[in-house]
C-alpha cells in the first residue's frame, strides 16, 4: 500500500470513529428517534459513497499498468510475467516429480520483462525454476 493510500485509510477510520461518537452524543443529548433518523441519513450517504468508489475502482486503469510493469513474450513458447514466476515449463515431454520452487523474494515488480526467441522466459520479479529442455525430469 502506498503512503498516500495509508493516509486515506487512516483518515476514513478516524472519520468513521468521529461519526460513531457523534451519533452517540446525539442519542444521549436528544432522543433515540432523532439519533435513528440521523443514523439512517448517514448510512444512506455512506452507501452511496461506497457505490461511487466501487464504480471508480472498476473503471480505473489496472494496477499493473499504473506501476509501470509490462511483460511481453514474442517467441514460440515464450513466457513473460509482470511479477514472479514459480515454475515455467516450455519443453516437450517434461516429467515433473517435485512441487514448483518458490520464486526468490524481490523488492518490487517495476520495470518490464521481455521474452524473445524460442522458449524465452522473463519476469519483472523473481523466477523460481525454468525448464526449457525436452524430455527433462524435475
mmCIF file with all atom_site columns, C-alpha atoms in Angstrom:
data_model
loop_
_atom_site.group_PDB
_atom_site.id
_atom_site.type_symbol
_atom_site.label_atom_id
_atom_site.label_alt_id
_atom_site.label_comp_id
_atom_site.label_asym_id
_atom_site.label_entity_id
_atom_site.label_seq_id
_atom_site.pdbx_PDB_ins_code
_atom_site.Cartn_x
_atom_site.Cartn_y
_atom_site.Cartn_z
_atom_site.occupancy
_atom_site.B_iso_or_equiv
_atom_site.pdbx_formal_charge
_atom_site.auth_seq_id
_atom_site.auth_comp_id
_atom_site.auth_asym_id
_atom_site.auth_atom_id
_atom_site.pdbx_PDB_model_num
ATOM 1   C CA . UNK A 1 1   ? 0.000   0.000   0.000   1.00 0.00 ? 1   UNK A CA 1
ATOM 2   C CA . UNK A 1 2   ? 1.397   3.402   -0.903  1.00 0.00 ? 2   UNK A CA 1
ATOM 3   C CA . UNK A 1 3   ? 1.881   6.178   1.641   1.00 0.00 ? 3   UNK A CA 1
ATOM 4   C CA . UNK A 1 4   ? -0.980  8.166   0.171   1.00 0.00 ? 4   UNK A CA 1
ATOM 5   C CA . UNK A 1 5   ? -3.330  5.174   0.399   1.00 0.00 ? 5   UNK A CA 1
ATOM 6   C CA . UNK A 1 6   ? -2.381  4.640   4.057   1.00 0.00 ? 6   UNK A CA 1
ATOM 7   C CA . UNK A 1 7   ? -3.221  8.247   4.839   1.00 0.00 ? 7   UNK A CA 1
ATOM 8   C CA . UNK A 1 8   ? -6.615  7.919   3.146   1.00 0.00 ? 8   UNK A CA 1
ATOM 9   C CA . UNK A 1 9   ? -7.384  4.697   5.055   1.00 0.00 ? 9   UNK A CA 1
ATOM 10  C CA . UNK A 1 10  ? -6.469  6.293   8.382   1.00 0.00 ? 10  UNK A CA 1
ATOM 11  C CA . UNK A 1 11  ? -8.493  9.409   7.607   1.00 0.00 ? 11  UNK A CA 1
ATOM 12  C CA . UNK A 1 12  ? -11.530 7.256   6.770   1.00 0.00 ? 12  UNK A CA 1
ATOM 13  C CA . UNK A 1 13  ? -11.088 5.270   10.002  1.00 0.00 ? 13  UNK A CA 1
ATOM 14  C CA . UNK A 1 14  ? -10.920 8.473   12.064  1.00 0.00 ? 14  UNK A CA 1
ATOM 15  C CA . UNK A 1 15  ? -13.946 9.873   10.221  1.00 0.00 ? 15  UNK A CA 1
ATOM 16  C CA . UNK A 1 16  ? -15.976 6.710   10.944  1.00 0.00 ? 16  UNK A CA 1
ATOM 17  C CA . UNK A 1 17  ? -14.938 6.860   14.610  1.00 0.00 ? 17  UNK A CA 1
ATOM 18  C CA . UNK A 1 18  ? -15.990 10.501  14.858  1.00 0.00 ? 18  UNK A CA 1
ATOM 19  C CA . UNK A 1 19  ? -19.313 9.682   13.201  1.00 0.00 ? 19  UNK A CA 1
ATOM 20  C CA . UNK A 1 20  ? -19.942 6.923   15.753  1.00 0.00 ? 20  UNK A CA 1
ATOM 21  C CA . UNK A 1 21  ? -19.125 9.265   18.644  1.00 0.00 ? 21  UNK A CA 1
ATOM 22  C CA . UNK A 1 22  ? -21.353 11.954  17.124  1.00 0.00 ? 22  UNK A CA 1
ATOM 23  C CA . UNK A 1 23  ? -24.283 9.545   16.853  1.00 0.00 ? 23  UNK A CA 1
ATOM 24  C CA . UNK A 1 24  ? -23.735 8.523   20.470  1.00 0.00 ? 24  UNK A CA 1
ATOM 25  C CA . UNK A 1 25  ? -23.797 12.162  21.570  1.00 0.00 ? 25  UNK A CA 1
ATOM 26  C CA . UNK A 1 26  ? -26.999 12.793  19.599  1.00 0.00 ? 26  UNK A CA 1
ATOM 27  C CA . UNK A 1 27  ? -28.603 9.751   21.214  1.00 0.00 ? 27  UNK A CA 1
ATOM 28  C CA . UNK A 1 28  ? -27.582 10.949  24.697  1.00 0.00 ? 28  UNK A CA 1
ATOM 29  C CA . UNK A 1 29  ? -28.476 14.639  24.261  1.00 0.00 ? 29  UNK A CA 1
ATOM 30  C CA . UNK A 1 30  ? -31.535 14.394  22.014  1.00 0.00 ? 30  UNK A CA 1
ATOM 31  C CA . UNK A 1 31  ? -33.695 11.281  21.834  1.00 0.00 ? 31  UNK A CA 1
ATOM 32  C CA . UNK A 1 32  ? -33.437 7.915   20.135  1.00 0.00 ? 32  UNK A CA 1
ATOM 33  C CA . UNK A 1 33  ? -35.828 8.889   17.349  1.00 0.00 ? 33  UNK A CA 1
ATOM 34  C CA . UNK A 1 34  ? -33.630 11.810  16.283  1.00 0.00 ? 34  UNK A CA 1
ATOM 35  C CA . UNK A 1 35  ? -30.482 9.666   16.539  1.00 0.00 ? 35  UNK A CA 1
ATOM 36  C CA . UNK A 1 36  ? -32.163 6.959   14.439  1.00 0.00 ? 36  UNK A CA 1
ATOM 37  C CA . UNK A 1 37  ? -33.097 9.444   11.733  1.00 0.00 ? 37  UNK A CA 1
ATOM 38  C CA . UNK A 1 38  ? -29.588 10.924  11.660  1.00 0.00 ? 38  UNK A CA 1
ATOM 39  C CA . UNK A 1 39  ? -28.059 7.404   11.504  1.00 0.00 ? 39  UNK A CA 1
ATOM 40  C CA . UNK A 1 40  ? -30.410 6.495   8.653   1.00 0.00 ? 40  UNK A CA 1
ATOM 41  C CA . UNK A 1 41  ? -29.352 9.510   6.595   1.00 0.00 ? 41  UNK A CA 1
ATOM 42  C CA . UNK A 1 42  ? -25.660 8.930   7.414   1.00 0.00 ? 42  UNK A CA 1
ATOM 43  C CA . UNK A 1 43  ? -25.967 5.259   6.390   1.00 0.00 ? 43  UNK A CA 1
ATOM 44  C CA . UNK A 1 44  ? -27.624 6.209   3.105   1.00 0.00 ? 44  UNK A CA 1
ATOM 45  C CA . UNK A 1 45  ? -24.889 8.709   2.302   1.00 0.00 ? 45  UNK A CA 1
ATOM 46  C CA . UNK A 1 46  ? -22.179 6.168   3.214   1.00 0.00 ? 46  UNK A CA 1
ATOM 47  C CA . UNK A 1 47  ? -23.840 3.570   0.961   1.00 0.00 ? 47  UNK A CA 1
ATOM 48  C CA . UNK A 1 48  ? -23.923 5.967   -1.988  1.00 0.00 ? 48  UNK A CA 1
ATOM 49  C CA . UNK A 1 49  ? -20.272 6.891   -1.430  1.00 0.00 ? 49  UNK A CA 1
ATOM 50  C CA . UNK A 1 50  ? -19.434 3.162   -1.359  1.00 0.00 ? 50  UNK A CA 1
ATOM 51  C CA . UNK A 1 51  ? -21.208 2.581   -4.676  1.00 0.00 ? 51  UNK A CA 1
ATOM 52  C CA . UNK A 1 52  ? -19.393 5.546   -6.245  1.00 0.00 ? 52  UNK A CA 1
ATOM 53  C CA . UNK A 1 53  ? -15.996 4.277   -5.017  1.00 0.00 ? 53  UNK A CA 1
ATOM 54  C CA . UNK A 1 54  ? -16.757 0.772   -6.284  1.00 0.00 ? 54  UNK A CA 1
ATOM 55  C CA . UNK A 1 55  ? -17.628 2.110   -9.735  1.00 0.00 ? 55  UNK A CA 1
ATOM 56  C CA . UNK A 1 56  ? -14.468 4.227   -9.776  1.00 0.00 ? 56  UNK A CA 1
ATOM 57  C CA . UNK A 1 57  ? -12.339 1.212   -8.818  1.00 0.00 ? 57  UNK A CA 1
ATOM 58  C CA . UNK A 1 58  ? -13.879 -0.926  -11.551 1.00 0.00 ? 58  UNK A CA 1
ATOM 59  C CA . UNK A 1 59  ? -13.404 1.725   -14.242 1.00 0.00 ? 59  UNK A CA 1
ATOM 60  C CA . UNK A 1 60  ? -9.877  2.944   -13.435 1.00 0.00 ? 60  UNK A CA 1
ATOM 61  C CA . UNK A 1 61  ? -6.819  1.591   -15.281 1.00 0.00 ? 61  UNK A CA 1
ATOM 62  C CA . UNK A 1 62  ? -5.354  -1.640  -13.932 1.00 0.00 ? 62  UNK A CA 1
ATOM 63  C CA . UNK A 1 63  ? -2.803  -1.536  -11.135 1.00 0.00 ? 63  UNK A CA 1
ATOM 64  C CA . UNK A 1 64  ? -0.173  -3.287  -13.272 1.00 0.00 ? 64  UNK A CA 1
ATOM 65  C CA . UNK A 1 65  ? -0.318  -0.525  -15.868 1.00 0.00 ? 65  UNK A CA 1
ATOM 66  C CA . UNK A 1 66  ? -0.061  2.239   -13.285 1.00 0.00 ? 66  UNK A CA 1
ATOM 67  C CA . UNK A 1 67  ? 3.096   0.837   -11.671 1.00 0.00 ? 67  UNK A CA 1
ATOM 68  C CA . UNK A 1 68  ? 4.950   0.642   -14.960 1.00 0.00 ? 68  UNK A CA 1
ATOM 69  C CA . UNK A 1 69  ? 5.213   -3.133  -15.159 1.00 0.00 ? 69  UNK A CA 1
ATOM 70  C CA . UNK A 1 70  ? 4.945   -4.642  -18.593 1.00 0.00 ? 70  UNK A CA 1
ATOM 71  C CA . UNK A 1 71  ? 5.540   -8.172  -19.784 1.00 0.00 ? 71  UNK A CA 1
ATOM 72  C CA . UNK A 1 72  ? 5.713   -9.290  -23.395 1.00 0.00 ? 72  UNK A CA 1
ATOM 73  C CA . UNK A 1 73  ? 6.543   -12.670 -24.894 1.00 0.00 ? 73  UNK A CA 1
ATOM 74  C CA . UNK A 1 74  ? 7.465   -12.646 -28.578 1.00 0.00 ? 74  UNK A CA 1
ATOM 75  C CA . UNK A 1 75  ? 8.911   -16.058 -29.372 1.00 0.00 ? 75  UNK A CA 1
ATOM 76  C CA . UNK A 1 76  ? 7.469   -19.533 -29.838 1.00 0.00 ? 76  UNK A CA 1
ATOM 77  C CA . UNK A 1 77  ? 6.613   -20.989 -26.406 1.00 0.00 ? 77  UNK A CA 1
ATOM 78  C CA . UNK A 1 78  ? 7.955   -17.898 -24.626 1.00 0.00 ? 78  UNK A CA 1
ATOM 79  C CA . UNK A 1 79  ? 6.743   -16.907 -21.156 1.00 0.00 ? 79  UNK A CA 1
ATOM 80  C CA . UNK A 1 80  ? 6.731   -13.410 -19.651 1.00 0.00 ? 80  UNK A CA 1
ATOM 81  C CA . UNK A 1 81  ? 5.201   -12.251 -16.360 1.00 0.00 ? 81  UNK A CA 1
ATOM 82  C CA . UNK A 1 82  ? 4.687   -8.833  -14.803 1.00 0.00 ? 82  UNK A CA 1
ATOM 83  C CA . UNK A 1 83  ? 5.555   -10.360 -11.423 1.00 0.00 ? 83  UNK A CA 1
ATOM 84  C CA . UNK A 1 84  ? 7.222   -13.511 -10.120 1.00 0.00 ? 84  UNK A CA 1
ATOM 85  C CA . UNK A 1 85  ? 7.158   -16.983 -11.667 1.00 0.00 ? 85  UNK A CA 1
ATOM 86  C CA . UNK A 1 86  ? 7.303   -20.123 -9.520  1.00 0.00 ? 86  UNK A CA 1
ATOM 87  C CA . UNK A 1 87  ? 7.895   -22.587 -12.361 1.00 0.00 ? 87  UNK A CA 1
ATOM 88  C CA . UNK A 1 88  ? 7.868   -22.131 -16.138 1.00 0.00 ? 88  UNK A CA 1
ATOM 89  C CA . UNK A 1 89  ? 7.983   -25.216 -18.368 1.00 0.00 ? 89  UNK A CA 1
ATOM 90  C CA . UNK A 1 90  ? 8.377   -24.790 -22.130 1.00 0.00 ? 90  UNK A CA 1
ATOM 91  C CA . UNK A 1 91  ? 9.844   -28.175 -23.103 1.00 0.00 ? 91  UNK A CA 1
ATOM 92  C CA . UNK A 1 92  ? 8.080   -31.206 -24.583 1.00 0.00 ? 92  UNK A CA 1
ATOM 93  C CA . UNK A 1 93  ? 7.529   -34.427 -22.622 1.00 0.00 ? 93  UNK A CA 1
ATOM 94  C CA . UNK A 1 94  ? 8.771   -32.995 -19.322 1.00 0.00 ? 94  UNK A CA 1
ATOM 95  C CA . UNK A 1 95  ? 8.261   -35.174 -16.229 1.00 0.00 ? 95  UNK A CA 1
ATOM 96  C CA . UNK A 1 96  ? 7.562   -33.185 -13.067 1.00 0.00 ? 96  UNK A CA 1
ATOM 97  C CA . UNK A 1 97  ? 8.000   -35.019 -9.767  1.00 0.00 ? 97  UNK A CA 1
ATOM 98  C CA . UNK A 1 98  ? 8.649   -32.133 -7.370  1.00 0.00 ? 98  UNK A CA 1
ATOM 99  C CA . UNK A 1 99  ? 6.453   -29.184 -6.396  1.00 0.00 ? 99  UNK A CA 1
ATOM 100 C CA . UNK A 1 100 ? 7.273   -25.848 -8.027  1.00 0.00 ? 100 UNK A CA 1
ATOM 101 C CA . UNK A 1 101 ? 10.089  -23.862 -6.493  1.00 0.00 ? 101 UNK A CA 1
ATOM 102 C CA . UNK A 1 102 ? 9.174   -20.622 -4.771  1.00 0.00 ? 102 UNK A CA 1
ATOM 103 C CA . UNK A 1 103 ? 10.370  -17.576 -6.671  1.00 0.00 ? 103 UNK A CA 1
ATOM 104 C CA . UNK A 1 104 ? 13.114  -15.631 -4.903  1.00 0.00 ? 104 UNK A CA 1
ATOM 105 C CA . UNK A 1 105 ? 11.965  -12.647 -2.870  1.00 0.00 ? 105 UNK A CA 1
ATOM 106 C CA . UNK A 1 106 ? 12.207  -9.404  -4.780  1.00 0.00 ? 106 UNK A CA 1
ATOM 107 C CA . UNK A 1 107 ? 11.970  -5.819  -3.602  1.00 0.00 ? 107 UNK A CA 1
ATOM 108 C CA . UNK A 1 108 ? 9.416   -4.845  -6.229  1.00 0.00 ? 108 UNK A CA 1
ATOM 109 C CA . UNK A 1 109 ? 7.989   -5.655  -9.599  1.00 0.00 ? 109 UNK A CA 1
ATOM 110 C CA . UNK A 1 110 ? 8.558   -2.453  -11.502 1.00 0.00 ? 110 UNK A CA 1
ATOM 111 C CA . UNK A 1 111 ? 10.024  -2.258  -14.962 1.00 0.00 ? 111 UNK A CA 1
ATOM 112 C CA . UNK A 1 112 ? 9.420   -4.516  -17.909 1.00 0.00 ? 112 UNK A CA 1
ATOM 113 C CA . UNK A 1 113 ? 10.077  -8.121  -18.881 1.00 0.00 ? 113 UNK A CA 1
ATOM 114 C CA . UNK A 1 114 ? 10.547  -9.150  -22.491 1.00 0.00 ? 114 UNK A CA 1
ATOM 115 C CA . UNK A 1 115 ? 10.943  -12.780 -23.501 1.00 0.00 ? 115 UNK A CA 1
ATOM 116 C CA . UNK A 1 116 ? 12.164  -13.026 -27.092 1.00 0.00 ? 116 UNK A CA 1
ATOM 117 C CA . UNK A 1 117 ? 13.211  -16.014 -29.096 1.00 0.00 ? 117 UNK A CA 1
ATOM 118 C CA . UNK A 1 118 ? 12.026  -19.592 -28.806 1.00 0.00 ? 118 UNK A CA 1
ATOM 119 C CA . UNK A 1 119 ? 11.236  -20.721 -25.234 1.00 0.00 ? 119 UNK A CA 1
ATOM 120 C CA . UNK A 1 120 ? 12.383  -17.449 -23.696 1.00 0.00 ? 120 UNK A CA 1
ATOM 121 C CA . UNK A 1 121 ? 11.370  -16.754 -20.087 1.00 0.00 ? 121 UNK A CA 1
ATOM 122 C CA . UNK A 1 122 ? 11.313  -13.337 -18.416 1.00 0.00 ? 122 UNK A CA 1
ATOM 123 C CA . UNK A 1 123 ? 9.731   -11.822 -15.300 1.00 0.00 ? 123 UNK A CA 1
ATOM 124 C CA . UNK A 1 124 ? 9.799   -8.434  -13.590 1.00 0.00 ? 124 UNK A CA 1
ATOM 125 C CA . UNK A 1 125 ? 10.002  -10.339 -10.279 1.00 0.00 ? 125 UNK A CA 1
ATOM 126 C CA . UNK A 1 126 ? 11.909  -13.491 -9.464  1.00 0.00 ? 126 UNK A CA 1
ATOM 127 C CA . UNK A 1 127 ? 11.902  -16.845 -11.267 1.00 0.00 ? 127 UNK A CA 1
ATOM 128 C CA . UNK A 1 128 ? 11.941  -19.937 -9.065  1.00 0.00 ? 128 UNK A CA 1
ATOM 129 C CA . UNK A 1 129 ? 12.503  -22.553 -11.770 1.00 0.00 ? 129 UNK A CA 1
ATOM 130 C CA . UNK A 1 130 ? 12.665  -22.542 -15.582 1.00 0.00 ? 130 UNK A CA 1
ATOM 131 C CA . UNK A 1 131 ? 12.589  -25.800 -17.555 1.00 0.00 ? 131 UNK A CA 1
ATOM 132 C CA . UNK A 1 132 ? 13.130  -25.247 -21.267 1.00 0.00 ? 132 UNK A CA 1
ATOM 133 C CA . UNK A 1 133 ? 14.570  -28.558 -22.472 1.00 0.00 ? 133 UNK A CA 1
ATOM 134 C CA . UNK A 1 134 ? 12.714  -31.506 -23.967 1.00 0.00 ? 134 UNK A CA 1
ATOM 135 C CA . UNK A 1 135 ? 12.209  -34.739 -22.043 1.00 0.00 ? 135 UNK A CA 1
ATOM 136 C CA . UNK A 1 136 ? 13.544  -33.188 -18.854 1.00 0.00 ? 136 UNK A CA 1
ATOM 137 C CA . UNK A 1 137 ? 12.852  -34.563 -15.375 1.00 0.00 ? 137 UNK A CA 1
ATOM 138 C CA . UNK A 1 138 ? 12.303  -32.208 -12.469 1.00 0.00 ? 138 UNK A CA 1
#
